[in-house]
GROMACS .gro file of C-alpha atoms in nm:
model
  358
    1MET     CA    1   1.926  -0.360   0.433
    2PHE     CA    2   1.610  -0.288   0.553
    3ASN     CA    3   1.557   0.035   0.317
    4SER     CA    4   1.558  -0.269   0.079
    5PHE     CA    5   1.230  -0.498  -0.054
    6GLY     CA    6   1.254  -0.778  -0.233
    7ASN     CA    7   1.448  -1.089  -0.350
    8ILE     CA    8   1.507  -1.078  -0.733
    9PHE     CA    9   1.314  -0.750  -0.841
   10ARG     CA   10   1.432  -0.540  -0.564
   11LEU     CA   11   1.356  -0.147  -0.430
   12THR     CA   12   1.583   0.048  -0.235
   13SER     CA   13   1.420   0.365  -0.145
   14PHE     CA   14   1.543   0.706   0.001
   15GLY     CA   15   1.384   1.051   0.121
   16GLU     CA   16   1.244   1.157   0.408
   17SER     CA   17   0.879   1.379   0.378
   18HIS     CA   18   1.044   1.726   0.401
   19GLY     CA   19   1.401   1.636   0.270
   20LYS     CA   20   1.457   1.752  -0.107
   21GLY     CA   21   1.308   1.430  -0.267
   22ILE     CA   22   1.190   1.078  -0.255
   23GLY     CA   23   1.318   0.827  -0.479
   24GLY     CA   24   1.487   0.451  -0.522
   25VAL     CA   25   1.671   0.233  -0.697
   26ILE     CA   26   1.517  -0.062  -0.865
   27ASP     CA   27   1.739  -0.407  -0.947
   28GLY     CA   28   1.644  -0.718  -1.123
   29PHE     CA   29   1.377  -0.558  -1.345
   30PRO     CA   30   1.351  -0.715  -1.682
   31ALA     CA   31   1.536  -0.621  -2.000
   32GLY     CA   32   1.318  -0.516  -2.325
   33ILE     CA   33   0.978  -0.412  -2.072
   34ARG     CA   34   0.799  -0.117  -2.285
   35ILE     CA   35   0.792   0.170  -1.967
   36ASP     CA   36   0.450   0.365  -2.011
   37GLU     CA   37   0.566   0.674  -1.823
   38GLU     CA   38   0.214   0.851  -1.868
   39PHE     CA   39   0.066   0.521  -1.652
   40VAL     CA   40   0.329   0.519  -1.381
   41GLN     CA   41   0.250   0.853  -1.317
   42LYS     CA   42  -0.122   0.808  -1.306
   43GLU     CA   43  -0.038   0.594  -1.071
   44LEU     CA   44   0.169   0.832  -0.859
   45SER     CA   45  -0.177   1.105  -0.917
   46ARG     CA   46  -0.355   0.799  -0.726
   47ARG     CA   47  -0.122   0.836  -0.421
   48ARG     CA   48  -0.101   1.193  -0.408
   49PRO     CA   49  -0.210   1.473  -0.169
   50GLY     CA   50  -0.481   1.721  -0.233
   51GLN     CA   51  -0.678   1.456  -0.431
   52SER     CA   52  -1.038   1.547  -0.250
   53ALA     CA   53  -1.190   1.721   0.063
   54ILE     CA   54  -1.128   1.394   0.241
   55THR     CA   55  -0.772   1.406   0.225
   56THR     CA   56  -0.463   1.617   0.333
   57SER     CA   57  -0.455   1.920   0.141
   58ARG     CA   58  -0.117   1.956   0.082
   59LYS     CA   59  -0.050   2.007  -0.291
   60GLU     CA   60   0.239   1.812  -0.457
   61GLU     CA   61   0.266   1.745  -0.839
   62ASP     CA   62   0.438   1.407  -0.728
   63LYS     CA   63   0.613   1.400  -1.094
   64VAL     CA   64   0.837   1.122  -1.143
   65GLU     CA   65   1.205   1.165  -1.265
   66PHE     CA   66   1.370   0.862  -1.429
   67LEU     CA   67   1.736   0.889  -1.423
   68SER     CA   68   1.856   0.555  -1.546
   69GLY     CA   69   1.775   0.190  -1.677
   70ILE     CA   70   1.530   0.314  -1.959
   71PHE     CA   71   1.649   0.338  -2.278
   72GLU     CA   72   1.428   0.423  -2.606
   73GLY     CA   73   1.121   0.370  -2.388
   74LYS     CA   74   1.206   0.006  -2.263
   75SER     CA   75   1.426  -0.132  -1.932
   76THR     CA   76   1.763  -0.214  -2.025
   77GLY     CA   77   1.753  -0.455  -1.717
   78CYS     CA   78   2.023  -0.222  -1.569
   79PRO     CA   79   1.953  -0.033  -1.239
   80ILE     CA   80   1.618   0.190  -1.265
   81GLY     CA   81   1.681   0.537  -1.088
   82PHE     CA   82   1.410   0.744  -1.017
   83ILE     CA   83   1.352   1.058  -0.805
   84VAL     CA   84   1.023   1.274  -0.730
   85TRP     CA   85   1.122   1.615  -0.576
   86ASN     CA   86   0.966   1.780  -0.279
   87GLN     CA   87   0.806   2.078  -0.373
   88ASN     CA   88   0.522   2.221  -0.103
   89GLN     CA   89   0.680   2.100   0.217
   90HIS     CA   90   0.581   2.353   0.516
   91SER     CA   91   0.828   2.195   0.755
   92ASN     CA   92   0.716   2.533   1.020
   93ASP     CA   93   0.419   2.333   1.082
   94TYR     CA   94   0.580   2.095   1.257
   95ASN     CA   95   0.832   2.332   1.499
   96ASN     CA   96   0.612   2.263   1.795
   97LEU     CA   97   0.707   1.883   1.788
   98GLU     CA   98   1.047   1.894   1.790
   99TYR     CA   99   1.101   1.851   2.200
  100VAL     CA  100   0.759   1.652   2.219
  101TYR     CA  101   0.673   1.312   2.100
  102ARG     CA  102   0.342   1.239   1.944
  103PRO     CA  103   0.106   0.968   2.041
  104SER     CA  104   0.141   0.616   1.851
  105HIS     CA  105   0.406   0.760   1.606
  106ALA     CA  106   0.773   0.676   1.570
  107ASP     CA  107   0.876   0.974   1.737
  108TYR     CA  108   0.958   0.795   2.071
  109THR     CA  109   1.123   0.454   1.920
  110TYR     CA  110   1.309   0.646   1.614
  111LYS     CA  111   1.491   0.885   1.894
  112VAL     CA  112   1.598   0.587   2.125
  113LYS     CA  113   1.682   0.376   1.841
  114TYR     CA  114   1.906   0.585   1.643
  115GLY     CA  115   1.941   0.907   1.898
  116ILE     CA  116   1.810   1.141   1.669
  117ARG     CA  117   1.505   1.230   1.478
  118ASP     CA  118   1.374   1.433   1.179
  119HIS     CA  119   1.081   1.618   1.349
  120ARG     CA  120   0.952   1.733   1.031
  121GLY     CA  121   0.626   1.543   0.890
  122GLY     CA  122   0.821   1.210   1.103
  123GLY     CA  123   1.079   1.209   0.817
  124ARG     CA  124   1.134   0.868   0.713
  125SER     CA  125   0.847   0.757   0.896
  126SER     CA  126   0.644   0.932   0.665
  127ALA     CA  127   0.375   0.781   0.460
  128ARG     CA  128   0.528   1.020   0.207
  129GLU     CA  129   0.836   0.754   0.153
  130THR     CA  130   0.527   0.533   0.003
  131ILE     CA  131   0.628   0.694  -0.379
  132SER     CA  132   0.904   0.527  -0.404
  133ARG     CA  133   0.658   0.197  -0.369
  134VAL     CA  134   0.402   0.347  -0.607
  135VAL     CA  135   0.660   0.395  -0.864
  136ALA     CA  136   0.802   0.038  -0.798
  137GLY     CA  137   0.474  -0.103  -0.806
  138ALA     CA  138   0.372   0.101  -1.137
  139LEU     CA  139   0.668  -0.089  -1.343
  140ALA     CA  140   0.617  -0.394  -1.178
  141LYS     CA  141   0.244  -0.405  -1.286
  142LEU     CA  142   0.400  -0.339  -1.650
  143ALA     CA  143   0.558  -0.632  -1.654
  144LEU     CA  144   0.257  -0.856  -1.474
  145LYS     CA  145   0.043  -0.729  -1.760
  146GLN     CA  146   0.251  -0.895  -2.049
  147LEU     CA  147   0.174  -1.214  -1.841
  148GLY     CA  148  -0.181  -1.138  -1.764
  149ILE     CA  149  -0.151  -1.068  -1.399
  150HIS     CA  150  -0.359  -0.806  -1.339
  151ILE     CA  151  -0.420  -0.690  -0.935
  152THR     CA  152  -0.682  -0.428  -0.827
  153ALA     CA  153  -0.782  -0.264  -0.425
  154TYR     CA  154  -1.076  -0.076  -0.342
  155THR     CA  155  -1.216   0.055   0.000
  156SER     CA  156  -1.388  -0.252   0.161
  157GLN     CA  157  -1.491  -0.090   0.506
  158VAL     CA  158  -1.427   0.278   0.702
  159GLY     CA  159  -1.509   0.241   1.023
  160PRO     CA  160  -1.852   0.082   1.112
  161ILE     CA  161  -1.970   0.119   0.746
  162LYS     CA  162  -1.835  -0.205   0.516
  163LEU     CA  163  -1.922  -0.371   0.213
  164GLU     CA  164  -2.099  -0.741   0.309
  165GLY     CA  165  -2.036  -0.901   0.000
  166ASN     CA  166  -1.682  -1.046  -0.145
  167TYR     CA  167  -1.516  -0.923  -0.462
  168THR     CA  168  -1.717  -1.117  -0.692
  169ASP     CA  169  -2.006  -0.904  -0.628
  170TYR     CA  170  -1.945  -0.572  -0.725
  171ASP     CA  171  -1.828  -0.424  -1.050
  172LEU     CA  172  -1.496  -0.331  -0.993
  173ASP     CA  173  -1.460  -0.099  -1.261
  174LEU     CA  174  -1.642   0.165  -1.012
  175ILE     CA  175  -1.355   0.203  -0.817
  176GLU     CA  176  -1.238   0.496  -0.955
  177SER     CA  177  -1.564   0.653  -0.950
  178ASN     CA  178  -1.579   0.795  -0.637
  179PRO     CA  179  -1.290   0.954  -0.394
  180VAL     CA  180  -1.336   0.715  -0.178
  181ARG     CA  181  -1.201   0.402  -0.393
  182CYS     CA  182  -1.496   0.216  -0.333
  183PRO     CA  183  -1.695   0.025  -0.570
  184ASP     CA  184  -2.046   0.044  -0.402
  185PRO     CA  185  -2.186   0.404  -0.512
  186GLU     CA  186  -2.452   0.429  -0.182
  187LYS     CA  187  -2.187   0.265   0.045
  188ALA     CA  188  -1.918   0.499  -0.119
  189LYS     CA  189  -2.132   0.816  -0.028
  190GLU     CA  190  -2.178   0.671   0.353
  191MET     CA  191  -1.791   0.647   0.379
  192GLN     CA  192  -1.742   0.987   0.223
  193ASP     CA  193  -1.991   1.139   0.458
  194LEU     CA  194  -1.826   0.954   0.760
  195ILE     CA  195  -1.495   1.083   0.702
  196TYR     CA  196  -1.589   1.414   0.603
  197LYS     CA  197  -1.711   1.420   0.915
  198ILE     CA  198  -1.486   1.285   1.111
  199LYS     CA  199  -1.230   1.516   0.955
  200GLY     CA  200  -1.466   1.828   1.062
  201GLU     CA  201  -1.412   1.720   1.448
  202GLY     CA  202  -1.027   1.719   1.403
  203ASP     CA  203  -0.998   1.324   1.423
  204THR     CA  204  -0.973   1.042   1.206
  205ILE     CA  205  -1.083   0.667   1.115
  206GLY     CA  206  -0.971   0.351   0.968
  207GLY     CA  207  -1.092   0.063   0.772
  208VAL     CA  208  -1.014  -0.207   0.548
  209LEU     CA  209  -0.898  -0.243   0.190
  210THR     CA  210  -0.929  -0.581  -0.003
  211CYS     CA  211  -0.698  -0.654  -0.288
  212VAL     CA  212  -0.770  -0.920  -0.578
  213ILE     CA  213  -0.502  -1.109  -0.777
  214LYS     CA  214  -0.639  -1.212  -1.125
  215GLY     CA  215  -0.400  -1.460  -1.394
  216CYS     CA  216  -0.157  -1.538  -1.142
  217PRO     CA  217   0.051  -1.861  -1.247
  218ILE     CA  218   0.031  -2.190  -1.068
  219GLY     CA  219   0.319  -2.257  -0.886
  220LEU     CA  220   0.431  -1.920  -0.709
  221GLY     CA  221   0.561  -1.947  -0.360
  222GLN     CA  222   0.838  -2.142  -0.186
  223PRO     CA  223   0.757  -2.412   0.073
  224VAL     CA  224   0.827  -2.359   0.435
  225PHE     CA  225   0.982  -1.987   0.477
  226GLY     CA  226   0.883  -1.862   0.131
  227LYS     CA  227   0.491  -1.910   0.140
  228LEU     CA  228   0.320  -1.686  -0.132
  229HIS     CA  229   0.100  -1.562   0.140
  230ALA     CA  230   0.372  -1.486   0.396
  231ALA     CA  231   0.526  -1.295   0.159
  232LEU     CA  232   0.229  -1.086   0.052
  233GLY     CA  233   0.153  -1.020   0.454
  234ASN     CA  234   0.547  -0.863   0.502
  235ALA     CA  235   0.490  -0.645   0.236
  236MET     CA  236   0.135  -0.543   0.351
  237LEU     CA  237   0.200  -0.447   0.695
  238SER     CA  238   0.557  -0.301   0.606
  239ILE     CA  239   0.267  -0.024   0.475
  240ASN     CA  240   0.229   0.281   0.707
  241ALA     CA  241  -0.043   0.248   0.930
  242ALA     CA  242  -0.118  -0.138   0.823
  243LYS     CA  243  -0.212  -0.296   1.096
  244ALA     CA  244  -0.367  -0.704   1.018
  245PHE     CA  245  -0.352  -0.867   0.678
  246GLU     CA  246  -0.543  -1.208   0.611
  247TYR     CA  247  -0.589  -1.356   0.269
  248GLY     CA  248  -0.886  -1.601   0.138
  249ASP     CA  249  -1.179  -1.664   0.399
  250GLY     CA  250  -0.899  -1.553   0.726
  251PHE     CA  251  -1.054  -1.524   1.023
  252LYS     CA  252  -1.417  -1.549   0.873
  253GLY     CA  253  -1.345  -1.926   0.775
  254LEU     CA  254  -1.329  -2.001   1.149
  255LYS     CA  255  -1.647  -2.008   1.146
  256GLN     CA  256  -1.697  -2.320   0.924
  257LYS     CA  257  -1.615  -2.659   1.021
  258GLY     CA  258  -1.336  -2.869   0.773
  259SER     CA  259  -1.582  -3.025   0.528
  260GLU     CA  260  -1.721  -2.676   0.471
  261GLN     CA  261  -1.382  -2.470   0.378
  262ASN     CA  262  -1.225  -2.736   0.184
  263ASP     CA  263  -1.183  -2.649  -0.178
  264VAL     CA  264  -1.322  -2.925  -0.363
  265PHE     CA  265  -1.086  -2.990  -0.719
  266TYR     CA  266  -1.263  -3.082  -1.022
  267ASN     CA  267  -1.142  -3.121  -1.385
  268ASN     CA  268  -1.242  -2.837  -1.565
  269ASN     CA  269  -1.209  -2.929  -1.952
  270GLY     CA  270  -0.887  -3.087  -1.882
  271ARG     CA  271  -0.803  -2.820  -1.621
  272ILE     CA  272  -0.785  -2.923  -1.262
  273GLU     CA  273  -0.958  -2.619  -1.089
  274THR     CA  274  -1.125  -2.563  -0.744
  275ARG     CA  275  -1.505  -2.550  -0.718
  276THR     CA  276  -1.485  -2.302  -0.442
  277ASN     CA  277  -1.169  -2.063  -0.330
  278HIS     CA  278  -1.157  -2.067   0.045
  279SER     CA  279  -0.784  -2.039   0.055
  280GLY     CA  280  -0.756  -1.718  -0.142
  281GLY     CA  281  -0.600  -1.869  -0.428
  282ILE     CA  282  -0.291  -2.005  -0.230
  283GLN     CA  283  -0.252  -2.355  -0.071
  284GLY     CA  284   0.097  -2.462   0.090
  285GLY     CA  285   0.211  -2.159   0.047
  286ILE     CA  286   0.191  -2.203  -0.326
  287SER     CA  287  -0.025  -2.055  -0.581
  288ASN     CA  288  -0.275  -2.286  -0.736
  289GLY     CA  289  -0.425  -2.055  -1.012
  290GLN     CA  290  -0.711  -1.957  -0.880
  291ASP     CA  291  -0.790  -1.573  -0.802
  292ILE     CA  292  -0.603  -1.427  -0.524
  293PHE     CA  293  -0.745  -1.188  -0.279
  294PHE     CA  294  -0.672  -1.081   0.073
  295ARG     CA  295  -0.757  -0.728   0.302
  296VAL     CA  296  -0.542  -0.535   0.504
  297ALA     CA  297  -0.654  -0.320   0.797
  298PHE     CA  298  -0.577   0.038   0.862
  299LYS     CA  299  -0.577   0.220   1.165
  300PRO     CA  300  -0.667   0.591   1.227
  301VAL     CA  301  -0.415   0.821   1.120
  302ALA     CA  302  -0.234   0.895   1.446
  303THR     CA  303  -0.191   1.259   1.386
  304VAL     CA  304  -0.534   1.405   1.528
  305LEU     CA  305  -0.600   1.782   1.551
  306MET     CA  306  -0.728   1.818   1.903
  307GLN     CA  307  -0.520   1.846   2.218
  308GLN     CA  308  -0.352   1.536   2.370
  309GLU     CA  309  -0.183   1.444   2.671
  310THR     CA  310   0.187   1.334   2.601
  311VAL     CA  311   0.536   1.393   2.743
  312ASN     CA  312   0.841   1.612   2.622
  313ILE     CA  313   1.183   1.427   2.511
  314ASP     CA  314   1.262   1.474   2.896
  315GLY     CA  315   0.957   1.257   3.019
  316ILE     CA  316   0.770   1.604   3.170
  317ASP     CA  317   0.392   1.539   3.115
  318THR     CA  318   0.285   1.806   2.849
  319THR     CA  319  -0.004   1.876   2.624
  320LEU     CA  320   0.002   1.870   2.252
  321LYS     CA  321  -0.211   2.004   1.960
  322ALA     CA  322  -0.103   1.926   1.623
  323ARG     CA  323  -0.101   2.176   1.319
  324GLY     CA  324  -0.006   2.098   0.942
  325ARG     CA  325  -0.225   1.907   0.658
  326HIS     CA  326  -0.329   1.549   0.755
  327ASP     CA  327  -0.541   1.254   0.615
  328PRO     CA  328  -0.861   1.232   0.847
  329CYS     CA  329  -0.827   0.861   0.655
  330VAL     CA  330  -0.531   0.665   0.483
  331LEU     CA  331  -0.763   0.438   0.262
  332PRO     CA  332  -0.865   0.588  -0.086
  333ARG     CA  333  -0.486   0.730  -0.074
  334ALA     CA  334  -0.335   0.365   0.050
  335VAL     CA  335  -0.537   0.182  -0.268
  336PRO     CA  336  -0.239   0.236  -0.533
  337ILE     CA  337   0.018   0.150  -0.259
  338VAL     CA  338  -0.116  -0.179  -0.177
  339GLU     CA  339  -0.136  -0.286  -0.557
  340ALA     CA  340   0.198  -0.138  -0.585
  341MET     CA  341   0.327  -0.363  -0.288
  342ALA     CA  342   0.130  -0.688  -0.416
  343ALA     CA  343   0.281  -0.587  -0.752
  344MET     CA  344   0.605  -0.608  -0.640
  345THR     CA  345   0.598  -0.923  -0.438
  346ILE     CA  346   0.390  -1.116  -0.739
  347LEU     CA  347   0.673  -1.012  -0.994
  348ASP     CA  348   0.957  -1.092  -0.728
  349TYR     CA  349   0.806  -1.409  -0.689
  350TYR     CA  350   0.751  -1.501  -1.047
  351LEU     CA  351   1.135  -1.433  -1.117
  352LEU     CA  352   1.221  -1.671  -0.843
  353ASP     CA  353   0.985  -1.931  -0.978
  354ARG     CA  354   1.196  -1.917  -1.286
  355MET     CA  355   1.525  -1.934  -1.129
  356THR     CA  356   1.446  -2.258  -0.934
  357GLN     CA  357   1.320  -2.417  -1.242
  358LEU     CA  358   1.658  -2.343  -1.439
   0.00000   0.00000   0.00000
């Protein structure tokens, strides 16, 4: 049950990093949605490895193959099954990890919980599992597009280098113009240089992604335990290496008084809106029609290509130097993953809202 995400729109994923493939089954997807497979593939290509000098060198086509639920280019309302075959596993790179626990990985917790673990790239705990999320998220984006809802994420901080403005200060069309996926070309170059330097040292670096949801209707979200921001937080914190989530002004708002933080209502030609959006488009756990924006912090990748102290499976002190192909920074490839999880959450809560109004 914990390999599934969502309530009405529901993804169940399967597969491991060095298994035969990664795939999923989507339930609850509306019928009659035009499925643009080229768009889905484009979204996967934004996530795939080997994109630039600042990402892992693993080469995978990540070509999605749909197995069911689509007929004559449209969704049928039946389960949509899909798979992406793994083609470039270097499992031997992980032979030295079979009997040791990597610092800050899931090796130890998986072994204690299940009594067995797949040491080849982390198995199920690998970020390669997010392939299924990007496919499902791309389909959710296609459905949301018909509702006028658009989702955009970008890199807003790498290590100490950060964008000082909010999303309205930048041209978001520039996000895909650089490998870091940052809308500020000057800052993007600084971020890229830092990541490349860190990679050369065999180390890793973290940072922050910002996501904006435009066109979300009023009323998504349920009282008390089904708050929309809680659902978004749950979605984001399920992503590998995600360590923190904040929406609206978040921690920044703690510097203000209530009179400064409140979003004052006004009548905008017959439509009630707010003059500011400190709330991030969500009030009382329910969308208020304004832009929803949030940030997700990602830790430095735990696999570093330098010697570290650890213990083996018998608890004896030892040292470890990881091998293989790894990202020095997850942020560029996490952008489409954050968008995908946001899209799945918003579509799911849109469908939930329709049910409560029947």
